[in-house]
Short mmCIF file of C-alpha atoms in Angstrom, two decimals:
data_model
loop_
_atom_site.label_atom_id
_atom_site.label_comp_id
_atom_site.label_asym_id
_atom_site.label_seq_id
_atom_site.Cartn_x
_atom_site.Cartn_y
_atom_site.Cartn_z
CA MET A 1 -16.82 -2.74 -34.19
CA SER A 2 -16.23 0.76 -32.86
CA SER A 3 -13.95 3.39 -33.56
CA ASP A 4 -10.96 1.57 -31.41
CA GLY A 5 -11.59 -1.44 -34.28
CA PHE A 6 -12.49 -3.86 -31.03
CA ALA A 7 -15.65 -5.94 -30.88
CA ARG A 8 -18.49 -5.05 -28.25
CA LEU A 9 -19.61 -7.63 -26.57
CA THR A 10 -22.45 -7.70 -23.67
CA ALA A 11 -21.34 -8.99 -19.82
CA ASP A 12 -22.88 -12.24 -20.58
CA GLU A 13 -21.26 -12.59 -24.14
CA ALA A 14 -17.62 -11.72 -22.52
CA ALA A 15 -18.55 -14.27 -19.23
CA ALA A 16 -18.83 -17.21 -22.19
CA LEU A 17 -15.71 -16.69 -23.52
CA ILE A 18 -14.07 -17.86 -19.74
CA PRO A 19 -13.64 -22.03 -19.51
CA ASP A 20 -14.49 -23.88 -16.12
CA ASN A 21 -11.20 -23.59 -14.25
CA ALA A 22 -9.34 -20.47 -16.08
CA PHE A 23 -7.19 -18.44 -14.45
CA VAL A 24 -9.02 -14.96 -14.28
CA ALA A 25 -7.16 -11.76 -13.32
CA PHE A 26 -8.97 -8.93 -12.25
CA SER A 27 -8.45 -5.71 -12.19
CA GLY A 28 -8.63 -3.54 -8.88
CA PHE A 29 -7.45 -2.66 -6.03
CA THR A 30 -10.20 -2.29 -3.33
CA PRO A 31 -13.08 -1.46 -4.89
CA ALA A 32 -11.36 0.98 -6.97
CA GLY A 33 -11.25 0.55 -10.56
CA ALA A 34 -12.79 -2.90 -10.06
CA ALA A 35 -14.02 -5.12 -12.92
CA LYS A 36 -17.92 -5.03 -12.33
CA ALA A 37 -20.27 -6.08 -15.35
CA VAL A 38 -18.65 -9.01 -16.31
CA PRO A 39 -17.80 -10.86 -12.43
CA ARG A 40 -21.66 -10.14 -12.15
CA ALA A 41 -22.20 -12.54 -15.23
CA LEU A 42 -19.59 -14.86 -14.27
CA ALA A 43 -21.16 -15.55 -11.23
CA GLU A 44 -24.79 -15.97 -12.64
CA ARG A 45 -23.27 -18.35 -15.41
CA ALA A 46 -21.58 -20.38 -12.44
CA GLU A 47 -24.88 -20.60 -10.67
CA ARG A 48 -26.69 -21.53 -13.75
CA ALA A 49 -24.05 -24.60 -14.39
CA HIS A 50 -24.14 -25.95 -10.98
CA ALA A 51 -28.10 -25.90 -11.12
CA ALA A 52 -27.17 -28.01 -14.23
CA GLY A 53 -24.69 -30.24 -12.13
CA ASP A 54 -22.13 -28.64 -13.32
CA PRO A 55 -19.32 -28.09 -10.64
CA MET A 56 -18.03 -24.67 -12.31
CA ARG A 57 -14.98 -22.80 -10.50
CA PHE A 58 -12.43 -20.18 -11.24
CA ARG A 59 -9.21 -19.22 -9.90
CA VAL A 60 -9.17 -15.84 -9.04
CA LEU A 61 -6.22 -12.44 -8.73
CA ALA A 62 -6.79 -9.15 -8.55
CA GLY A 63 -4.51 -6.66 -7.44
CA ALA A 64 -5.76 -6.57 -3.42
CA SER A 65 -9.33 -6.87 -1.98
CA THR A 66 -11.72 -6.02 -4.47
CA GLY A 67 -15.33 -4.94 -4.98
CA ASP A 68 -18.31 -6.73 -4.33
CA ASP A 69 -18.91 -7.88 -7.78
CA VAL A 70 -15.86 -9.59 -7.79
CA ASP A 71 -15.31 -11.64 -4.50
CA GLU A 72 -18.85 -11.34 -2.89
CA ARG A 73 -20.66 -12.04 -5.46
CA LEU A 74 -18.23 -14.86 -7.23
CA ALA A 75 -18.08 -16.46 -3.77
CA GLN A 76 -22.10 -16.61 -3.17
CA ALA A 77 -22.17 -18.07 -6.77
CA GLU A 78 -19.78 -20.42 -5.04
CA ALA A 79 -17.45 -20.32 -8.14
CA ILE A 80 -13.78 -19.52 -6.65
CA ALA A 81 -11.68 -22.37 -5.99
CA TRP A 82 -8.13 -20.66 -5.70
CA ARG A 83 -7.78 -16.92 -4.85
CA ALA A 84 -4.41 -14.49 -4.68
CA PRO A 85 -3.28 -12.36 -2.97
CA TYR A 86 -5.80 -10.57 -0.86
CA GLN A 87 -9.63 -10.80 0.01
CA SER A 88 -11.98 -9.06 2.25
CA SER A 89 -15.07 -10.57 1.29
CA ARG A 90 -17.37 -11.91 4.14
CA THR A 91 -18.49 -14.86 2.24
CA LEU A 92 -15.05 -15.50 0.86
CA ARG A 93 -13.61 -15.77 4.28
CA LYS A 94 -15.89 -18.39 5.26
CA GLN A 95 -15.10 -20.66 2.66
CA ILE A 96 -11.14 -20.12 3.26
CA ASN A 97 -11.47 -20.91 6.83
CA ALA A 98 -13.78 -23.84 5.80
CA GLN A 99 -11.42 -25.13 3.00
CA GLN A 100 -13.78 -24.70 0.71
CA ALA A 101 -11.22 -22.15 -1.66
CA GLU A 102 -7.90 -22.13 -1.74
CA PHE A 103 -6.36 -18.76 -0.61
CA VAL A 104 -2.61 -17.88 -1.15
CA GLU A 105 -1.80 -14.52 0.38
CA LEU A 106 1.26 -13.23 -0.89
CA HIS A 107 3.07 -9.69 -0.22
CA LEU A 108 1.69 -7.34 -2.26
CA SER A 109 5.25 -5.88 -3.69
CA ASN A 110 6.27 -9.91 -4.74
CA VAL A 111 2.95 -10.41 -7.30
CA GLY A 112 4.02 -9.00 -10.68
CA GLN A 113 7.23 -10.62 -9.77
CA MET A 114 6.14 -14.19 -9.21
CA MET A 115 3.55 -13.77 -12.20
CA ALA A 116 6.17 -13.32 -14.33
CA PHE A 117 8.49 -16.20 -13.26
CA GLY A 118 5.65 -18.30 -13.25
CA PHE A 119 5.06 -19.02 -9.68
CA LEU A 120 2.01 -17.77 -10.38
CA PRO A 121 0.08 -19.14 -13.29
CA ARG A 122 -0.61 -16.88 -16.90
CA PRO A 123 -3.94 -15.83 -16.58
CA ASP A 124 -6.02 -17.28 -19.18
CA VAL A 125 -8.09 -14.14 -19.11
CA ALA A 126 -7.71 -10.92 -18.21
CA VAL A 127 -10.84 -8.68 -17.51
CA VAL A 128 -9.77 -4.92 -16.38
CA GLU A 129 -11.49 -1.58 -16.43
CA ALA A 130 -10.42 0.98 -18.33
CA THR A 131 -11.40 4.32 -19.04
CA ASP A 132 -10.24 4.17 -22.96
CA VAL A 133 -8.71 1.82 -25.18
CA THR A 134 -7.03 2.44 -28.73
CA ARG A 135 -6.59 0.41 -31.90
CA ASP A 136 -3.36 -0.23 -31.52
CA GLY A 137 -3.67 -1.27 -27.48
CA ARG A 138 -3.16 1.42 -25.30
CA VAL A 139 -5.36 0.41 -22.06
CA TYR A 140 -5.78 3.46 -19.82
CA LEU A 141 -6.52 2.32 -16.77
CA SER A 142 -9.56 4.22 -14.55
CA THR A 143 -9.14 4.70 -10.65
CA SER A 144 -6.26 1.96 -9.72
CA SER A 145 -3.40 0.10 -10.90
CA GLY A 146 -2.33 -2.61 -8.96
CA VAL A 147 -1.10 -5.51 -10.61
CA THR A 148 -3.06 -4.73 -13.68
CA PRO A 149 -0.27 -3.58 -15.81
CA THR A 150 1.48 -7.00 -15.21
CA VAL A 151 -1.73 -9.06 -15.42
CA LEU A 152 -2.23 -7.11 -19.37
CA LYS A 153 1.22 -8.14 -20.28
CA HIS A 154 1.07 -11.78 -19.51
CA ALA A 155 -2.85 -12.92 -20.01
CA ASP A 156 -3.30 -14.96 -22.85
CA ARG A 157 -6.77 -12.70 -23.72
CA VAL A 158 -8.02 -9.53 -22.34
CA VAL A 159 -11.03 -8.19 -21.75
CA ILE A 160 -12.14 -4.53 -21.29
CA GLU A 161 -15.07 -3.17 -19.32
CA LEU A 162 -14.69 0.63 -20.58
CA ASN A 163 -16.37 2.64 -17.84
CA ARG A 164 -17.69 5.62 -19.07
CA ARG A 165 -18.10 7.13 -15.13
CA HIS A 166 -14.56 7.67 -14.69
CA THR A 167 -12.64 10.70 -16.55
CA PRO A 168 -10.28 9.68 -19.12
CA ARG A 169 -8.02 12.57 -17.73
CA LEU A 170 -7.78 10.12 -15.02
CA ALA A 171 -4.59 9.22 -17.15
CA GLU A 172 -2.64 11.82 -16.33
CA MET A 173 -2.30 10.68 -12.54
CA HIS A 174 -1.27 7.51 -13.94
CA ASP A 175 2.33 6.25 -14.29
CA VAL A 176 2.90 3.11 -15.61
CA ALA A 177 6.29 0.73 -15.71
CA ILE A 178 6.89 -2.76 -15.33
CA LEU A 179 10.01 -3.98 -13.36
CA PRO A 180 12.20 -5.80 -15.52
CA THR A 181 13.28 -9.32 -14.42
CA PRO A 182 16.22 -10.32 -12.50
CA PRO A 183 19.83 -9.53 -13.37
CA HIS A 184 18.36 -6.79 -15.41
CA ARG A 185 17.02 -4.12 -12.95
CA SER A 186 18.92 -0.71 -12.45
CA PRO A 187 17.86 1.39 -9.30
CA ILE A 188 14.04 2.69 -9.49
CA PRO A 189 14.39 6.59 -10.63
CA ILE A 190 11.91 7.53 -7.74
CA HIS A 191 13.30 10.03 -5.44
CA ASN A 192 10.49 12.20 -4.46
CA PRO A 193 7.20 10.74 -3.99
CA LEU A 194 5.85 12.22 -7.26
CA ASP A 195 8.35 11.84 -9.46
CA ARG A 196 6.99 9.57 -13.17
CA ILE A 197 8.96 7.34 -14.74
CA GLY A 198 6.39 5.53 -16.86
CA THR A 199 3.58 6.18 -18.83
CA PRO A 200 0.21 7.34 -18.86
CA PHE A 201 -0.89 3.88 -20.47
CA ILE A 202 -0.27 0.31 -20.53
CA ALA A 203 0.44 -1.29 -23.98
CA VAL A 204 -1.45 -4.73 -25.30
CA ASP A 205 -0.86 -6.47 -28.05
CA PRO A 206 -4.22 -5.44 -29.50
CA ASP A 207 -4.51 -9.33 -30.87
CA ARG A 208 -5.28 -10.38 -28.03
CA ILE A 209 -7.95 -7.84 -26.73
CA VAL A 210 -10.91 -10.46 -27.43
CA GLY A 211 -13.55 -7.35 -26.64
CA VAL A 212 -14.81 -4.38 -25.05
CA VAL A 213 -17.55 -4.56 -22.33
CA GLU A 214 -19.48 -1.04 -22.06
CA THR A 215 -20.05 0.05 -18.21
CA ASP A 216 -21.21 3.29 -16.68
CA GLU A 217 -20.56 2.56 -12.78
CA ALA A 218 -19.45 4.43 -10.01
CA ASP A 219 -16.53 2.27 -7.76
CA GLY A 220 -19.09 2.13 -4.98
CA LEU A 221 -17.42 2.95 -1.99
CA ALA A 222 -18.98 3.67 1.16
CA PRO A 223 -18.01 6.96 2.83
CA ALA A 224 -15.43 6.40 5.47
CA ALA A 225 -16.48 5.22 9.07
CA PRO A 226 -16.63 7.95 11.40
CA MET A 227 -13.69 8.44 13.80
CA ASN A 228 -14.51 7.22 17.46
CA GLU A 229 -13.05 8.01 21.01
CA VAL A 230 -10.72 4.96 20.59
CA SER A 231 -9.42 5.91 16.79
CA GLU A 232 -8.99 9.46 18.21
CA ARG A 233 -6.91 8.68 21.16
CA ILE A 234 -4.72 6.30 19.06
CA ALA A 235 -4.29 9.03 16.87
CA GLY A 236 -3.49 11.40 19.58
CA HIS A 237 -0.81 9.30 20.96
CA ILE A 238 0.89 8.97 17.15
CA VAL A 239 0.86 12.85 16.92
CA GLU A 240 2.32 13.62 20.05
CA PHE A 241 4.66 11.07 19.54
CA LEU A 242 5.62 12.07 15.94
CA LEU A 243 5.51 16.02 17.10
CA ALA A 244 8.30 14.79 19.76
CA GLU A 245 10.40 12.80 17.09
CA LEU A 246 10.13 15.95 14.73
CA ARG A 247 11.18 18.64 17.80
CA ALA A 248 14.40 16.20 18.83
CA GLY A 249 15.51 16.34 14.94
CA ARG A 250 15.03 12.57 14.48
CA ILE A 251 12.43 13.41 11.34
CA PRO A 252 13.54 15.86 9.50
CA PRO A 253 12.43 19.72 9.76
CA GLN A 254 10.20 19.09 6.18
CA PHE A 255 8.89 15.50 7.62
CA LEU A 256 9.20 12.44 5.49
CA PRO A 257 6.29 10.74 3.20
CA LEU A 258 3.41 9.41 5.32
CA GLN A 259 1.70 5.80 4.12
CA ALA A 260 -1.93 4.85 6.24
CA GLY A 261 -3.40 1.63 6.14
CA VAL A 262 -7.26 1.94 5.34
CA GLY A 263 -9.44 2.74 8.45
CA ASN A 264 -10.60 4.87 10.48
CA VAL A 265 -7.70 5.23 12.41
CA ALA A 266 -5.66 6.34 9.64
CA ASN A 267 -7.91 9.21 8.99
CA ALA A 268 -8.06 9.84 12.64
CA VAL A 269 -4.61 10.13 12.14
CA LEU A 270 -3.98 12.29 9.07
CA SER A 271 -6.72 14.63 10.72
CA GLY A 272 -4.99 15.37 13.43
CA LEU A 273 -1.05 15.69 11.70
CA GLY A 274 -3.17 18.11 9.12
CA SER A 275 -4.68 20.22 11.52
CA HIS A 276 -1.77 20.46 14.00
CA PRO A 277 -0.01 23.68 13.50
CA ASP A 278 3.49 22.63 14.03
CA VAL A 279 3.43 19.68 11.63
CA PRO A 280 4.52 20.97 8.22
CA PRO A 281 3.13 20.41 4.92
CA PHE A 282 3.92 16.75 3.78
CA SER A 283 3.74 13.89 1.09
CA MET A 284 2.49 10.65 0.91
CA TYR A 285 3.89 7.45 -0.49
CA THR A 286 0.92 4.87 0.46
CA GLU A 287 -1.19 1.97 -1.68
CA VAL A 288 -4.41 4.14 -1.15
CA PHE A 289 -5.80 7.71 -1.85
CA GLN A 290 -8.67 7.94 1.00
CA ASP A 291 -11.23 10.47 1.85
CA SER A 292 -9.40 12.26 4.87
CA GLN A 293 -6.59 12.81 2.08
CA VAL A 294 -8.95 14.90 -0.46
CA GLU A 295 -9.48 18.32 2.17
CA LEU A 296 -5.76 17.91 3.12
CA MET A 297 -4.68 18.37 -0.15
CA ARG A 298 -7.29 21.00 -0.37
CA SER A 299 -5.81 23.01 2.29
CA GLY A 300 -2.31 22.68 1.14
CA LYS A 301 -1.44 20.31 4.39
CA LEU A 302 -0.81 17.36 1.92
CA LEU A 303 1.50 18.55 -0.66
CA GLY A 304 1.26 15.53 -3.07
CA ALA A 305 0.43 11.36 -3.03
CA SER A 306 2.04 8.83 -4.79
CA THR A 307 -0.74 5.45 -4.10
CA SER A 308 -1.76 2.47 -6.58
CA ALA A 309 -5.45 3.39 -5.70
CA LEU A 310 -7.96 6.45 -5.44
CA ALA A 311 -9.99 4.65 -2.58
CA LEU A 312 -12.65 7.54 -2.35
CA SER A 313 -16.29 7.24 -1.63
CA ASP A 314 -18.20 7.81 -4.67
CA GLY A 315 -19.24 12.06 -3.88
CA LEU A 316 -15.35 12.28 -3.53
CA MET A 317 -14.59 10.51 -6.40
CA ASP A 318 -17.01 12.60 -8.50
CA GLU A 319 -15.08 15.86 -6.80
CA VAL A 320 -11.35 14.68 -7.37
CA CYS A 321 -12.36 13.46 -11.36
CA GLY A 322 -14.22 16.94 -11.75
CA ASP A 323 -11.18 18.92 -10.88
CA VAL A 324 -8.14 17.19 -12.46
CA ASP A 325 -6.73 20.55 -12.98
CA PHE A 326 -5.95 20.71 -9.28
CA PHE A 327 -5.70 16.65 -8.71
CA GLY A 328 -3.33 15.75 -11.59
CA GLU A 329 -0.62 17.16 -10.75
CA ARG A 330 -0.44 16.53 -7.14
CA ILE A 331 -1.55 12.66 -6.91
CA VAL A 332 0.47 9.40 -8.79
CA MET A 333 -1.16 6.39 -9.73
CA ARG A 334 1.51 3.11 -9.66
CA PRO A 335 1.49 -0.29 -9.92
CA THR A 336 2.27 -2.06 -6.41
CA GLU A 337 5.49 -2.99 -7.93
CA PHE A 338 6.14 0.48 -7.43
CA SER A 339 4.09 1.88 -4.89
CA ASN A 340 5.22 -0.71 -2.53
CA ASN A 341 8.81 -1.35 -3.31
CA PRO A 342 11.00 -1.81 -0.63
CA GLY A 343 13.70 -0.11 -1.95
CA VAL A 344 11.78 2.73 -3.10
CA ILE A 345 10.30 2.90 0.39
CA ARG A 346 13.43 2.98 2.42
CA ARG A 347 15.05 5.79 0.04
CA LEU A 348 12.46 8.01 0.95
CA GLY A 349 12.06 7.17 4.48
CA VAL A 350 8.56 6.52 4.93
CA ILE A 351 6.58 6.37 8.17
CA ALA A 352 4.32 4.09 7.83
CA ILE A 353 0.95 3.41 10.16
CA ASN A 354 -0.44 0.09 9.72
CA THR A 355 -3.40 -1.66 11.66
CA VAL A 356 -2.87 -5.15 13.40
CA LEU A 357 -5.47 -7.64 15.00
CA GLU A 358 -2.85 -8.56 17.91
CA MET A 359 0.67 -7.89 19.69
CA ASP A 360 2.66 -9.84 22.29
CA LEU A 361 5.32 -9.42 24.96
CA VAL A 362 7.83 -10.31 22.47
CA GLY A 363 7.08 -7.33 20.26
CA CYS A 364 5.38 -9.25 17.23
CA ALA A 365 2.49 -8.54 15.36
CA ASN A 366 -0.65 -10.53 13.58
CA SER A 367 -2.16 -9.13 10.89
CA THR A 368 -4.30 -11.95 9.37
CA HIS A 369 -5.47 -14.76 11.18
CA VAL A 370 -7.81 -14.62 14.71
CA CYS A 371 -6.35 -17.32 17.12
CA GLY A 372 -3.80 -18.41 14.67
CA THR A 373 -6.20 -20.18 12.27
CA GLN A 374 -8.88 -18.29 10.74
CA VAL A 375 -7.96 -16.03 8.12
CA MET A 376 -9.27 -12.11 8.36
CA ASN A 377 -8.25 -10.54 4.80
CA GLY A 378 -4.58 -11.20 4.38
CA ILE A 379 -1.47 -9.36 4.90
CA GLY A 380 -1.81 -7.24 2.40
CA GLY A 381 0.61 -4.42 1.93
CA SER A 382 1.32 -3.88 5.66
CA GLY A 383 4.50 -6.30 5.47
CA ASP A 384 5.85 -4.46 2.57
CA PHE A 385 5.96 -1.06 4.80
CA VAL A 386 6.89 -2.66 8.18
CA ARG A 387 10.17 -4.42 7.59
CA ASN A 388 11.28 -1.44 5.11
CA SER A 389 9.96 2.14 6.53
CA PHE A 390 12.06 4.55 8.22
CA LEU A 391 9.78 4.38 11.13
CA SER A 392 6.81 1.70 11.38
CA ILE A 393 4.10 2.36 13.51
CA LEU A 394 1.50 -0.40 13.93
CA VAL A 395 -1.94 0.63 16.17
CA SER A 396 -5.11 -1.57 17.32
CA PRO A 397 -7.64 -1.14 19.86
CA SER A 398 -6.38 -2.79 22.83
CA THR A 399 -9.81 -4.79 23.37
CA ALA A 400 -12.28 -6.10 21.09
CA LYS A 401 -16.17 -8.07 21.49
CA ASN A 402 -16.80 -5.45 24.31
CA GLY A 403 -13.08 -6.39 25.89
CA ALA A 404 -13.56 -10.17 25.23
CA ILE A 405 -10.16 -9.83 23.44
CA SER A 406 -7.46 -8.80 24.28
CA ALA A 407 -4.90 -7.37 21.66
CA VAL A 408 -2.10 -7.81 23.73
CA VAL A 409 -1.14 -11.09 24.41
CA PRO A 410 1.89 -12.96 25.86
CA LEU A 411 2.38 -14.63 22.26
CA CYS A 412 0.84 -14.06 18.98
CA SER A 413 -1.24 -16.82 17.60
CA HIS A 414 0.39 -16.12 14.02
CA VAL A 415 2.84 -14.18 13.54
CA ASP A 416 3.40 -11.26 10.18
CA HIS A 417 5.93 -9.01 11.66
CA ASN A 418 8.75 -9.99 13.93
CA GLU A 419 10.04 -8.53 16.73
CA HIS A 420 13.07 -7.41 14.33
CA SER A 421 10.64 -5.08 12.45
CA VAL A 422 8.52 -3.55 14.57
CA GLN A 423 9.24 -0.52 15.90
CA VAL A 424 6.54 1.42 17.52
CA LEU A 425 2.97 -0.30 19.21
CA VAL A 426 -0.08 1.61 20.13
CA THR A 427 -3.32 1.30 21.46
CA GLU A 428 -5.80 4.13 22.61
CA GLN A 429 -4.19 2.93 26.31
CA GLY A 430 -0.62 4.56 25.06
CA LEU A 431 2.40 4.23 22.94
CA ALA A 432 5.33 1.56 22.99
CA ASP A 433 8.25 2.55 21.46
CA LEU A 434 10.52 -0.38 21.34
CA ARG A 435 13.53 0.88 19.44
CA GLY A 436 16.56 0.03 21.28
CA LEU A 437 15.38 -1.70 24.10
CA GLY A 438 16.13 -5.22 25.57
CA SER A 439 13.75 -8.32 25.20
CA ILE A 440 12.50 -7.99 28.92
CA GLU A 441 12.22 -3.73 29.14
CA ARG A 442 10.75 -4.51 25.92
CA SER A 443 8.18 -6.80 26.91
CA ARG A 444 7.22 -4.79 30.58
CA VAL A 445 6.90 -1.46 28.15
CA ILE A 446 4.14 -3.31 25.63
CA ALA A 447 2.51 -4.84 29.02
CA GLU A 448 2.47 -1.27 30.28
CA ARG A 449 1.54 1.08 28.10
CA CYS A 450 -0.38 -0.70 25.10
CA ALA A 451 -2.40 -3.29 27.42
CA HIS A 452 -5.95 -2.74 28.71
CA PRO A 453 -6.38 -2.49 32.50
CA SER A 454 -8.29 -6.08 32.30
CA TYR A 455 -5.03 -7.67 31.01
CA ARG A 456 -2.52 -5.72 32.19
CA PRO A 457 -2.24 -7.30 35.91
CA TYR A 458 -2.61 -10.81 34.18
CA LEU A 459 0.15 -9.86 31.46
CA LEU A 460 2.81 -8.37 33.61
CA GLU A 461 2.39 -11.44 36.31
CA TYR A 462 2.69 -13.94 33.42
CA LEU A 463 6.14 -11.78 32.70
CA GLU A 464 7.24 -12.00 35.92
CA SER A 465 7.06 -15.68 36.50
CA ALA A 466 7.97 -17.49 33.31
CA PRO A 467 11.46 -18.95 33.08
CA LYS A 468 14.59 -16.63 32.49
CA GLY A 469 15.92 -16.49 28.83
CA HIS A 470 16.55 -14.18 26.65
CA ILE A 471 12.96 -13.89 26.03
CA ARG A 472 10.63 -15.04 28.71
CA GLN A 473 7.94 -17.55 27.56
CA HIS A 474 5.58 -20.33 29.73
CA LEU A 475 5.65 -22.79 26.85
CA ASP A 476 2.56 -24.19 28.87
CA ARG A 477 0.70 -21.27 29.27
CA ALA A 478 1.64 -19.21 26.31
CA PHE A 479 -1.40 -19.81 24.46
CA GLU A 480 -3.62 -19.65 27.64
CA LEU A 481 -5.81 -15.94 26.84
CA HIS A 482 -6.89 -18.15 23.53
CA ARG A 483 -8.02 -21.19 24.85
CA ASN A 484 -10.09 -19.00 27.16
CA LEU A 485 -11.24 -17.65 24.18
CA VAL A 486 -12.05 -20.42 22.39
CA GLU A 487 -13.13 -22.48 25.28
CA HIS A 488 -15.33 -20.15 27.59
CA GLY A 489 -15.58 -16.81 24.75
CA SER A 490 -13.68 -14.50 26.72
CA MET A 491 -9.89 -14.40 27.00
CA LEU A 492 -10.42 -12.75 30.22
CA PRO A 493 -8.57 -15.04 32.83
CA GLU A 494 -11.54 -14.74 35.58
CA VAL A 495 -14.34 -15.65 33.39
CA ALA A 496 -12.19 -18.34 32.37
CA SER A 497 -12.02 -19.55 35.88
CA GLY A 498 -15.28 -18.65 36.65
CA VAL A 499 -14.92 -16.10 39.10
#
């Protein structure tokens, strides 16, 4: 026993407490704040069991994607039978698409409620990274919140990974609350991105904490991918568009909070907004606080950020943790029930920027499935923001695989965001503002402004020759580009026809 009153366990001892087929919930939202030592030990235990003829597997839940120590390592050990609500592991993705593992993708804002009502199982064991735990059961989370507070509320048993790498002062950024279940909900009193409504810790019955595993490990996020010409051109279109909206009075003079997904396009947009003298200082109401936002905050252009995770490369994480006097009052970390809450997103008037795989002439978008069948990562939080933002912008390079794939197609092979929610589509070719456009005008604008020149003539011909209707589609040709890709390795019509 230590001063906090909990038994100290090795990672192997903690892993031994998790039975076969257990429902295991891990902390983490991206690699930020993800459990590390125990899932590695659990993977090794599963491999030993498999070698002995025991098909040991587990059902796994985390706030979103996690670090390699959870999804990738457990998938390599063939130890994941079921996963929710989001993942980004290469090995697990292959297993899901081969139907070797079940995958339940969910809007991130819904996960806590689904667990509270029993649509998701009550975790048998929760493995949670923290910077501190007290004798009376106060758990201080590390670099993310995600769904961890709800998991700690409902788990039968809890293992704490006490990570000495992260400063306990991260508690100054956490704002932990749990939504009551309907019909006992009052309006969430968040009227500004930095409003706080909870406590810096989550209280857990100490009798459910079975032990503490001490670690000293960084989250292991690599620096953000450098911006390229395509991402910079996309960012340029978005910055120009937002400035025009600001000058026209459709964005208020103090600007509106931003949300940006993960990746180099989001970083390019934020960099462009941050460096433009006509853009006023702004705030963010988002899911992840990324590398590009550290310098923006240092410069005074980013006034503050509400997030669910500090998804920072290790060097910048050390910088933020080493200067909590500056960052602590400018960053609020919330559970996804609040960071992704539809009502709060609408109240604040968030401008959202998210990436998609493909967009169609109807105005729908696909974030998740290649050719409608092969999942990439999952919908994550994009749907929470696309449907509820004041202004929703969806972006994609116009082509992929050296031009073999067009991001603009007649009909999406899978729809995550329908035309009633999609407002603005952007590729490096241009920007299509779809607000107020009828279906045919919308289709032409998407083809003319977003499609790559290699595909634009095909798409315009497809539209003009389609039978008339409120929405024009050839039922026999709607997935012709996708069939070309599957059968010939390229969507390009001339490749498919042998020209």
